[in-house]
Coordinates of C-alpha atoms in Angstrom, one line a residue:
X48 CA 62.7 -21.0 -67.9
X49 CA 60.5 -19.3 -65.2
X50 CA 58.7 -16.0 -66.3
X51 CA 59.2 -12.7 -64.1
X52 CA 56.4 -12.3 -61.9
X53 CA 54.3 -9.0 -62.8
X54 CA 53.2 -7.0 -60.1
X55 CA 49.5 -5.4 -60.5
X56 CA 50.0 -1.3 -61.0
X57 CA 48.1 1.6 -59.4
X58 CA 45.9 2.9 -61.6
X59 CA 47.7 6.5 -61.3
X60 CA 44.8 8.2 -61.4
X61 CA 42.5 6.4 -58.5
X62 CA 43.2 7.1 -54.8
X63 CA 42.2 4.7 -51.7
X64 CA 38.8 5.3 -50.6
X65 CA 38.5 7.4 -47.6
X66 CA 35.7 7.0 -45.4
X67 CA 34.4 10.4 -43.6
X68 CA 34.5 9.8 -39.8
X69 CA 31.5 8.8 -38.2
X70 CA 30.1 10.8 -35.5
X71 CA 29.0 8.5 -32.0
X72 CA 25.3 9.2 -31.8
X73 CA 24.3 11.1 -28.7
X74 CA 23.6 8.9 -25.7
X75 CA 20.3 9.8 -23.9
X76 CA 20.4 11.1 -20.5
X77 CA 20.4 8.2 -17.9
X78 CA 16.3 7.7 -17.0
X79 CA 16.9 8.8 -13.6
X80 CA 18.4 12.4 -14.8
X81 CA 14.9 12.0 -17.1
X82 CA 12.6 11.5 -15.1
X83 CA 14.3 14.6 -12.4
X84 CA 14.7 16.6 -15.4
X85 CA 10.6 16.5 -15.1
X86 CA 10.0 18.4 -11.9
X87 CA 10.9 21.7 -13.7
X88 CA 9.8 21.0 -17.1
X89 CA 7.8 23.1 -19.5
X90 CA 4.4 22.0 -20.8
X91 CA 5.6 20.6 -23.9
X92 CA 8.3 18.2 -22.3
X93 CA 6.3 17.0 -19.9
X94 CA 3.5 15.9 -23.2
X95 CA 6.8 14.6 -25.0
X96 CA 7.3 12.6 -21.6
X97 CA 3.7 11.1 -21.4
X98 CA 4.4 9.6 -25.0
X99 CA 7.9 7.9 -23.8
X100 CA 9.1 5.3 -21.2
X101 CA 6.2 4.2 -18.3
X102 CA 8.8 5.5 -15.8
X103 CA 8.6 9.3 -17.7
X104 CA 5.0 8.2 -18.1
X105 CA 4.5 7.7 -14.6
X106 CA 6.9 10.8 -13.4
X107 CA 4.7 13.3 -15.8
X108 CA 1.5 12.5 -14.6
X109 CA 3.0 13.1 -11.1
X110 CA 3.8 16.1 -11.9
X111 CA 0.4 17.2 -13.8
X112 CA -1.3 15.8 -10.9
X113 CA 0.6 17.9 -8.5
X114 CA 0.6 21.1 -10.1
X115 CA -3.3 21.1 -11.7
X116 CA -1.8 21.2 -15.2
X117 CA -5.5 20.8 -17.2
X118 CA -3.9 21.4 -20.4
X119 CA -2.5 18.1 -20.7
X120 CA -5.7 16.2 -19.6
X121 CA -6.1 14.5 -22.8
X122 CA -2.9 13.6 -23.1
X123 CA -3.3 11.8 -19.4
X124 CA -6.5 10.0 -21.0
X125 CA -4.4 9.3 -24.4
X126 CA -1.3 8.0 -22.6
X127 CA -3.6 5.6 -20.5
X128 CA -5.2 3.8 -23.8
X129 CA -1.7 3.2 -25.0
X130 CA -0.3 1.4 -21.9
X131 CA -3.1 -0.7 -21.8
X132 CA -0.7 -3.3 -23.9
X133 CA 1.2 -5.1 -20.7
X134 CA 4.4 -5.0 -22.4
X135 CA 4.5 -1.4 -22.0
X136 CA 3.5 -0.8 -18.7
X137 CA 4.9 -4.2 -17.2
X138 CA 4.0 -3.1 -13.6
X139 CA 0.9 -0.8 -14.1
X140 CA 2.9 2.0 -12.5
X141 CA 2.4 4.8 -15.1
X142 CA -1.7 3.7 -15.4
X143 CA -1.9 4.4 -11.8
X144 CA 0.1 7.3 -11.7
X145 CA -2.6 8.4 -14.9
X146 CA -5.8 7.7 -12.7
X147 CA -4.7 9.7 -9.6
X148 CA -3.8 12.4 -11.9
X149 CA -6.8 12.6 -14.5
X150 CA -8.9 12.3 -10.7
X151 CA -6.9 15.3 -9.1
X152 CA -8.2 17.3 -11.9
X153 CA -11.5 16.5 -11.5
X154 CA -12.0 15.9 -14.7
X155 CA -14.5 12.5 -15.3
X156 CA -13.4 10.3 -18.4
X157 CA -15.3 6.8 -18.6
X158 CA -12.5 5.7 -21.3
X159 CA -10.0 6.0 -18.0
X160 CA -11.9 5.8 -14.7
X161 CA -14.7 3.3 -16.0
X162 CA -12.1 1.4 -18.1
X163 CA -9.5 0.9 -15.1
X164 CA -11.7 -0.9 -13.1
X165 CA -11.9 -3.9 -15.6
X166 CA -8.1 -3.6 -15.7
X167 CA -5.9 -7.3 -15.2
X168 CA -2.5 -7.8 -15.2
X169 CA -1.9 -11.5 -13.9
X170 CA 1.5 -12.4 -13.5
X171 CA 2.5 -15.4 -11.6
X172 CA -0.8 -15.3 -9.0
X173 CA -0.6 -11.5 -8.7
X174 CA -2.4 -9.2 -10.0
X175 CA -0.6 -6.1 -10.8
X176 CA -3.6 -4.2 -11.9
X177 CA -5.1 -4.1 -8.7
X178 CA -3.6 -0.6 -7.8
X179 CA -5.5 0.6 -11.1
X180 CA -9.1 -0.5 -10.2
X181 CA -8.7 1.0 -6.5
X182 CA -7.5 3.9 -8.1
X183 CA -10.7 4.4 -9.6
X184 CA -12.7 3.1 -7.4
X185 CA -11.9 6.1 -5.5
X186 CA -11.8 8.4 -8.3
X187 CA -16.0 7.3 -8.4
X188 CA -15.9 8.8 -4.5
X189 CA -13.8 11.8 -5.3
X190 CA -16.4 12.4 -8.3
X191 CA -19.6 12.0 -6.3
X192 CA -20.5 9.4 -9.0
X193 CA -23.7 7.1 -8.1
X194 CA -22.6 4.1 -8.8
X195 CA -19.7 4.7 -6.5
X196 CA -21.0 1.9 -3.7
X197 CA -21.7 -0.4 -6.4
X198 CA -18.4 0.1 -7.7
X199 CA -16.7 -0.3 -4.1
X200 CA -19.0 -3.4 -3.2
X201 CA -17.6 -5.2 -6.0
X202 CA -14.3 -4.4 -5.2
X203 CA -14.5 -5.4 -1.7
X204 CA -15.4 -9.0 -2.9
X205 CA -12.1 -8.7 -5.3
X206 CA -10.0 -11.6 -6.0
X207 CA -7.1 -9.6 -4.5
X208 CA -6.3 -8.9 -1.5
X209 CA -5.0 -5.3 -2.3
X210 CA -8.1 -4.6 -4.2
X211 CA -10.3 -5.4 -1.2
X212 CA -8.5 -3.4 1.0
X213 CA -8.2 -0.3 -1.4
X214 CA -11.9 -1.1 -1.3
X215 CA -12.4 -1.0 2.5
X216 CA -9.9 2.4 2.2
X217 CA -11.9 3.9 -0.5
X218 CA -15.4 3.6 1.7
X219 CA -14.4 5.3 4.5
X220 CA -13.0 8.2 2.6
X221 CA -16.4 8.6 0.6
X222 CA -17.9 10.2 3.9
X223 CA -20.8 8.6 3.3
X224 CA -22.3 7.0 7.0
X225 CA -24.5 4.7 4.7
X226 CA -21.8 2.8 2.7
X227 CA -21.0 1.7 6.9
X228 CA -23.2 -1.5 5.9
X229 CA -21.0 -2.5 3.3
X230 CA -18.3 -2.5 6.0
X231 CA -20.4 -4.4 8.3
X232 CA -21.2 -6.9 6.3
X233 CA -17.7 -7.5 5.0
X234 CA -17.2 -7.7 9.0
X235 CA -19.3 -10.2 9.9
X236 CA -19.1 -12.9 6.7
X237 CA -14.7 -12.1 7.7
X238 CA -11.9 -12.3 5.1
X239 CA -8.9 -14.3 4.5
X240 CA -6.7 -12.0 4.7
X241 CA -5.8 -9.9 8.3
X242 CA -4.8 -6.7 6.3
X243 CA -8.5 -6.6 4.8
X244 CA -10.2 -7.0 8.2
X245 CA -7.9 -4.4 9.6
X246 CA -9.0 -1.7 6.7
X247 CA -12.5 -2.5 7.1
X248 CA -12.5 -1.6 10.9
X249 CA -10.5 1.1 10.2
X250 CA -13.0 2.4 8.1
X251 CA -15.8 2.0 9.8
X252 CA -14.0 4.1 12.7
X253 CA -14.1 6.8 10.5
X254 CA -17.5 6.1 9.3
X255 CA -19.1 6.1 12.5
X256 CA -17.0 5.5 15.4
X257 CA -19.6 6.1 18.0
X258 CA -21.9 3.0 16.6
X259 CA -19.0 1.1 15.1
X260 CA -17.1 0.2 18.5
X261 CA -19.6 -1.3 20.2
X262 CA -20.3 -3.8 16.7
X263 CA -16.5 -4.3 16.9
X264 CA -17.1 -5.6 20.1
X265 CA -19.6 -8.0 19.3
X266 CA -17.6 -9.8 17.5
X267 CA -14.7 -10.4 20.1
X268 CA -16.8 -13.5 21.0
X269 CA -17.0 -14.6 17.1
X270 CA -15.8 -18.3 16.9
X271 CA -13.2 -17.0 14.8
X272 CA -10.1 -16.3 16.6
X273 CA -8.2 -15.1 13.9
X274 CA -10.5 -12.3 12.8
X275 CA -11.4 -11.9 16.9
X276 CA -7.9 -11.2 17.4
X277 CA -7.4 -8.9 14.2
X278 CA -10.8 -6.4 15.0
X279 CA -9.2 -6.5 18.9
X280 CA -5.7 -5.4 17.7
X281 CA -7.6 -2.8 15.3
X282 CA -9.7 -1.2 18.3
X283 CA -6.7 -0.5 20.0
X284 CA -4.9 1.1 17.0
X285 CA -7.9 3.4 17.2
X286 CA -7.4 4.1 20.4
X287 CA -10.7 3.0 21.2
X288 CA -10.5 3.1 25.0
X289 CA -14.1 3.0 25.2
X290 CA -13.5 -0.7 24.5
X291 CA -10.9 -1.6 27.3
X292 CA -13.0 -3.6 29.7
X293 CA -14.3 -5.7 26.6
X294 CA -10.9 -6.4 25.2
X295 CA -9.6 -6.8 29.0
X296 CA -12.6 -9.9 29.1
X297 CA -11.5 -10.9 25.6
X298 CA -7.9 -11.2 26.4
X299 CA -7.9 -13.3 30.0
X300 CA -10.5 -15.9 28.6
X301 CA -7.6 -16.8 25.5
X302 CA -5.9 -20.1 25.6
X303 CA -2.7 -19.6 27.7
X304 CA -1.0 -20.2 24.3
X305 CA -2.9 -17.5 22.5
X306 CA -1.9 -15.3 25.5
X307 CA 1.5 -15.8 24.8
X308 CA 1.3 -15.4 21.1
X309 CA -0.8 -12.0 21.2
X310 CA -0.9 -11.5 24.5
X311 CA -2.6 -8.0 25.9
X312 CA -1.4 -5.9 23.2
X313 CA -4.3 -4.4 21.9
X314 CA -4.9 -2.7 25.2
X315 CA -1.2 -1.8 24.9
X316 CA -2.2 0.0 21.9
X317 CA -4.8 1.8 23.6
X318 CA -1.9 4.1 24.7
X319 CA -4.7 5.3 27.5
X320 CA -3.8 5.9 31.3
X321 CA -6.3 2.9 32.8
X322 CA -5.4 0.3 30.4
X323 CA -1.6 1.1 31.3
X324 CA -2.4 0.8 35.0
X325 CA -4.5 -2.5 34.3
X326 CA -1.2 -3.6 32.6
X327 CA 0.8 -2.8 35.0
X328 CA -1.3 -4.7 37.7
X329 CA -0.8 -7.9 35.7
X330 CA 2.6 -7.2 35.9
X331 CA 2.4 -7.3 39.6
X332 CA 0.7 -10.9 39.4
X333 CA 1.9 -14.0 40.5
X334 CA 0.7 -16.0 37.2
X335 CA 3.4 -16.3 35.2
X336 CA 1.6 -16.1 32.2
X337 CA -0.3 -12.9 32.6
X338 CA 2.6 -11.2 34.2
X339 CA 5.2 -12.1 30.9
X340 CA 2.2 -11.4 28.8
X341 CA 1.1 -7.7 30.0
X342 CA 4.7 -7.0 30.3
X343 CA 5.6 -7.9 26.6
X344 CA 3.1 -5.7 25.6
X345 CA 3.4 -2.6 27.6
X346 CA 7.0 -3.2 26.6
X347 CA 6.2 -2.4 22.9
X348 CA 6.2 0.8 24.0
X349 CA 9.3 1.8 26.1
X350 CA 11.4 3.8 24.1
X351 CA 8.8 6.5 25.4
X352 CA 10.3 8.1 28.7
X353 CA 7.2 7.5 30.7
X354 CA 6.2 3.9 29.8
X355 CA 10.0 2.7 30.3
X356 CA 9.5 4.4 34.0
X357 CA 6.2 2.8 34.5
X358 CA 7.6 -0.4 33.3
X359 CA 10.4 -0.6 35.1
X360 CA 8.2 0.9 38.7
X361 CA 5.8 -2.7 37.8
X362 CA 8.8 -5.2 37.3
X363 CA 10.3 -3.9 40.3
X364 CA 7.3 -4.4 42.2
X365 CA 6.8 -8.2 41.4
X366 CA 7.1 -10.2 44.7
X367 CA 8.6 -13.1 43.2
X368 CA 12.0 -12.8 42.8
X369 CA 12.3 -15.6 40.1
X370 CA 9.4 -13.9 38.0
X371 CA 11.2 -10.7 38.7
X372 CA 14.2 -12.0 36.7
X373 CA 12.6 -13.3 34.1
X374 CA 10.2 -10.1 33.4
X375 CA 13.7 -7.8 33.6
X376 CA 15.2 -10.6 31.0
X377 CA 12.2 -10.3 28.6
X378 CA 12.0 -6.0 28.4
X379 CA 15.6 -5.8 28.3

């Protein structure tokens, strides 16, 4: 005989658990709305900000920078000593953003400016801390600090190209007519990198223009055609004009495929009446090469009104018909 199943009671006095509801936690505002949430922030959010994310980091120090906020200096030298660990400042943005600020309120901190310039951050051959020791390198100009040309001469023998061209950027802001040697030196020993070469020159220029044109011009006849072809290219982004009959020499004694390669742009980029006119003149020629050549560069140009006219005057005046076509074909 089977027994009746029994069926487990309630306890009549207990009652299913009920569990309160749980209340989503508040998402943060997107980083974006963060970080544009900083341009009209108090004091106190902007220190909260400097103790967060790099990007707030880097967006706060912006803005402390910008509007001469000295309260929070220590918190700018603070903030700097904690993103020295990589992880938190993966791309050395905020550390940046920390020099330029801590140096537009000229206020000196060796644990920030001194520090920085020892700063590495190698990831996959580049060196993301670069940005950091040019940033105080010229924080040691801005500061009138001694050591400043050391500082810069060491920089412009970095391992990194951006470093060596901050450094070449950095001199000829100092003002300083004597740190021109450093310049002139890095000139004449040359650099791997075109970008470098072009700084240095620039810098110079603003050094000493007067003495530092004729030196550029020196080196046109340097066995080195690459960094021949980058200082002529840089004297006519100066608009050194003074320098047109030299870079005129320079550019007809290139090898025919040099010529077509660089061709006479860097009088083209003299932007000056007389090299336009010697331009168009070797427009007018009946060597192909110098004609396509002179023409390419002036051509660089004509989206300006004037130079499309003057272009257009020299093609039309080519007395052969076949070079005419092919000079219309190429500045079309």
């Amino acid at each position: 005989m089977r027994l009746p199943t029994h069926r487990r009671m309630r306890h009549p006095t207990r009652r299913p658990t009920r569990h309160p509801t749980r209340r989503p936690m508040p998402k943060a505002p997107p980083i974006g709305q963060r970080i544009a949430a900083l341009k009209q922030a108090p004091v106190e959010a902007l220190r909260a900000a400097l103790a967060d994310h790099w990007l707030l980091i880097a967006a706060a120090a912006q803005r402390v920078g910008d509007d001469c906020l000295y309260v929070l200096a220590d918190d700018l030298v603070a903030a700097f000593a904690r993103m020295a660990e990589y992880k938190l400042d993966p791309n050395c943005t905020a550390r940046v953003a920390l020099v330029i600020a801590l140096d537009a309120l000229d206020r000196w901190h060796d644990e920030v400016f001194v520090v920085g310039l020892t700063a590495r951050v190698i990831v996959e051959d580049d060196d993301r801390a670069a940005r950091i020791r040019v940033a105080c390198g010229l924080a040691h100009v801005h500061h009138g600090r001694d050591d400043a040309l050391d500082v810069l001469a060491r920089l412009l023998h970095d391992e990194f190209t951006i470093a060596r061209a901050g450094a070449a950027r950095a001199i000829g802001a100092s003002g300083r007519r004597d740190a021109s040697a450093l310049l002139r030196y890095k000139l004449l020993v040359g650099d791997a990198a075109p970008e470098v070469i072009e700084e240095v020159v620039a810098a110079l220029m603003a050094l000493q223009r007067e003495r530092a044109i004729p030196f550029c011009i020196e080196l046109l006849g340097t066995k080195d055609v690459v960094r021949a072809e980058i200082i002529a290219l840089a004297l006519g982004s100066n608009r050194a004009t003074e320098a047109l009959d030299a870079l005129a020499t320079w550019s007809s004694q290139l090898r025919p495929t040099d010529r077509e390669r660089l061709g006479f742009l860097p009088i083209a980029l003299l932007r000056d009446d007389a090299a336009n006119a010697w331009l168009v003149e070797r427009i007018g020629s009946k060597f192909a090469p110098d004609a396509l050549a002179a023409a390419r560069a002036l051509a660089t140009f004509k989206s300006d009104p004037a130079i499309a006219k003057l272009l257009d005057e020299a093609i039309s005046a080519q007395a052969v018909p076949a070079l005419r076509t092919q000079l219309r074909a190429l500045v079309s």
